[in-house]
Coordinates of N, CA and C in Angstrom, one line a residue:
M1091 N 26.8 5.7 6.5 CA 26.3 7.0 6.2 C 27.4 7.8 5.5
N1092 N 28.6 7.3 5.4 CA 29.7 8.0 4.7 C 29.6 7.8 3.2
L1093 N 28.8 6.9 2.8 CA 28.8 6.6 1.3 C 27.9 7.7 0.7
P1094 N 28.1 8.0 -0.6 CA 27.2 8.9 -1.3 C 25.8 8.3 -1.4
E1095 N 24.9 9.2 -1.6 CA 23.5 8.7 -1.6 C 23.2 7.6 -2.7
D1096 N 23.8 7.8 -3.9 CA 23.5 6.8 -4.9 C 24.1 5.4 -4.5
Q1097 N 25.2 5.4 -3.9 CA 25.9 4.2 -3.4 C 25.1 3.5 -2.3
R1098 N 24.6 4.4 -1.4 CA 23.7 3.8 -0.3 C 22.5 3.2 -0.9
A1099 N 21.8 3.9 -1.8 CA 20.6 3.4 -2.5 C 20.9 2.0 -3.1
K1100 N 22.0 1.9 -3.8 CA 22.4 0.7 -4.5 C 22.6 -0.4 -3.4
L1101 N 23.3 -0.1 -2.4 CA 23.5 -1.1 -1.3 C 22.2 -1.6 -0.7
V1102 N 21.3 -0.6 -0.4 CA 20.0 -1.0 0.2 C 19.3 -1.9 -0.8
A1103 N 19.3 -1.6 -2.1 CA 18.6 -2.4 -3.1 C 19.2 -3.8 -3.1
E1104 N 20.5 -3.9 -3.0 CA 21.1 -5.2 -3.0 C 20.8 -6.0 -1.8
L1105 N 20.8 -5.3 -0.6 CA 20.5 -6.0 0.6 C 19.0 -6.5 0.6
L1106 N 18.1 -5.6 0.2 CA 16.7 -6.1 0.2 C 16.5 -7.2 -0.8
G1107 N 17.2 -7.2 -1.9 CA 17.1 -8.3 -2.9 C 17.6 -9.6 -2.4
S1108 N 18.5 -9.5 -1.4 CA 19.1 -10.7 -0.9 C 18.2 -11.4 0.2
L1109 N 17.1 -10.7 0.6 CA 16.3 -11.3 1.7 C 15.1 -12.1 1.1
P1110 N 14.7 -13.1 1.8 CA 13.6 -13.9 1.3 C 12.3 -13.1 1.4
A1111 N 11.3 -13.5 0.6 CA 10.0 -12.8 0.8 C 9.4 -13.1 2.1
V1112 N 8.9 -12.2 2.8 CA 8.4 -12.4 4.2 C 6.8 -12.4 4.2
L1113 N 6.2 -11.9 3.2 CA 4.8 -11.8 3.2 C 4.1 -12.9 2.4
A1114 N 3.1 -13.5 3.0 CA 2.3 -14.5 2.4 C 1.2 -13.8 1.7
D1115 N 0.5 -14.5 0.7 CA -0.6 -13.9 0.0 C -1.6 -13.4 1.0
S1116 N -1.9 -14.1 2.1 CA -2.9 -13.6 3.0 C -2.5 -12.4 3.8
D1117 N -1.2 -12.1 3.7 CA -0.7 -10.9 4.5 C -0.6 -9.7 3.7
D1118 N -0.8 -9.7 2.4 CA -0.6 -8.6 1.6 C -1.8 -7.7 1.4
G1119 N -2.8 -7.9 2.1 CA -4.0 -7.1 2.1 C -5.1 -7.6 1.1
S1120 N -4.8 -8.6 0.3 CA -5.7 -9.0 -0.7 C -7.0 -9.6 -0.1
D1121 N -6.9 -10.2 1.0 CA -8.2 -10.7 1.7 C -9.0 -9.5 2.1
E1122 N -8.4 -8.5 2.6 CA -9.2 -7.3 3.1 C -9.8 -6.6 1.8
A1123 N -9.0 -6.5 0.8 CA -9.4 -5.8 -0.4 C -10.6 -6.6 -1.0
G1124 N -10.5 -7.9 -1.0 CA -11.6 -8.7 -1.5 C -12.9 -8.6 -0.7
R1125 N -12.7 -8.5 0.6 CA -13.9 -8.3 1.5 C -14.5 -6.9 1.2
R1126 N -13.7 -5.9 1.1 CA -14.3 -4.6 0.8 C -14.9 -4.5 -0.5
L1127 N -14.4 -5.1 -1.5 CA -15.0 -5.1 -2.8 C -16.3 -5.8 -2.8
A1128 N -16.4 -7.0 -2.1 CA -17.7 -7.7 -2.0 C -18.7 -6.8 -1.3
E1129 N -18.3 -6.1 -0.2 CA -19.2 -5.3 0.5 C -19.7 -4.1 -0.4
M1130 N -18.8 -3.6 -1.2 CA -19.2 -2.5 -2.1 C -20.1 -2.9 -3.1
R1131 N -19.9 -4.1 -3.7 CA -20.8 -4.7 -4.7 C -22.2 -5.0 -4.1
A1132 N -22.2 -5.5 -2.9 CA -23.5 -5.8 -2.2 C -24.3 -4.6 -1.9
D1133 N -23.6 -3.4 -1.7 CA -24.3 -2.2 -1.3 C -23.7 -1.0 -2.1
P1134 N -24.1 -0.8 -3.3 CA -23.5 0.2 -4.1 C -23.6 1.6 -3.5
T1135 N -24.5 1.8 -2.6 CA -24.7 3.2 -2.0 C -23.6 3.4 -1.0
S1136 N -22.8 2.4 -0.7 CA -21.7 2.6 0.2 C -20.4 3.2 -0.4
R1137 N -20.5 3.3 -1.8 CA -19.3 3.9 -2.5 C -19.2 5.4 -2.2
R1138 N -17.9 5.8 -2.2 CA -17.6 7.2 -2.1 C -16.6 7.6 -3.2
T1139 N -16.7 8.8 -3.7 CA -15.7 9.3 -4.7 C -14.4 9.7 -3.9
W1140 N -13.4 9.8 -4.7 CA -12.1 10.2 -4.1 C -12.3 11.6 -3.5
A1141 N -13.0 12.5 -4.1 CA -13.3 13.8 -3.6 C -14.0 13.8 -2.2
Q1142 N -15.0 12.8 -2.1 CA -15.7 12.7 -0.8 C -14.7 12.2 0.3
V1143 N -13.8 11.2 -0.1 CA -12.9 10.7 0.9 C -12.0 11.8 1.4
K1144 N -11.4 12.6 0.4 CA -10.5 13.7 0.8 C -11.2 14.7 1.6
A1145 N -12.5 15.0 1.3 CA -13.2 16.0 2.2 C -13.4 15.4 3.6
E1146 N -13.6 14.1 3.7 CA -13.9 13.5 5.0 C -12.6 13.6 5.9
I1147 N -11.4 13.5 5.2 CA -10.2 13.6 6.0 C -9.6 15.0 6.1
G1148 N -10.4 16.0 5.5 CA -10.0 17.3 5.6 C -8.9 17.8 4.7
R1149 N -8.8 17.2 3.5 CA -7.8 17.7 2.5 C -8.5 18.4 1.4

């Protein structure tokens, strides 16, 4: 924490770059995204606009 912010950011980037990838394709959400896309294509009435989604969550 004694390093300046830019040096800490560089250190973090180097440390993260040194780690092996930990996510498999099945873990990155692509399966869920594919399922939701298929569901939406099967029932187009289930689609909502971004404005509708924001209204539902109160934004």
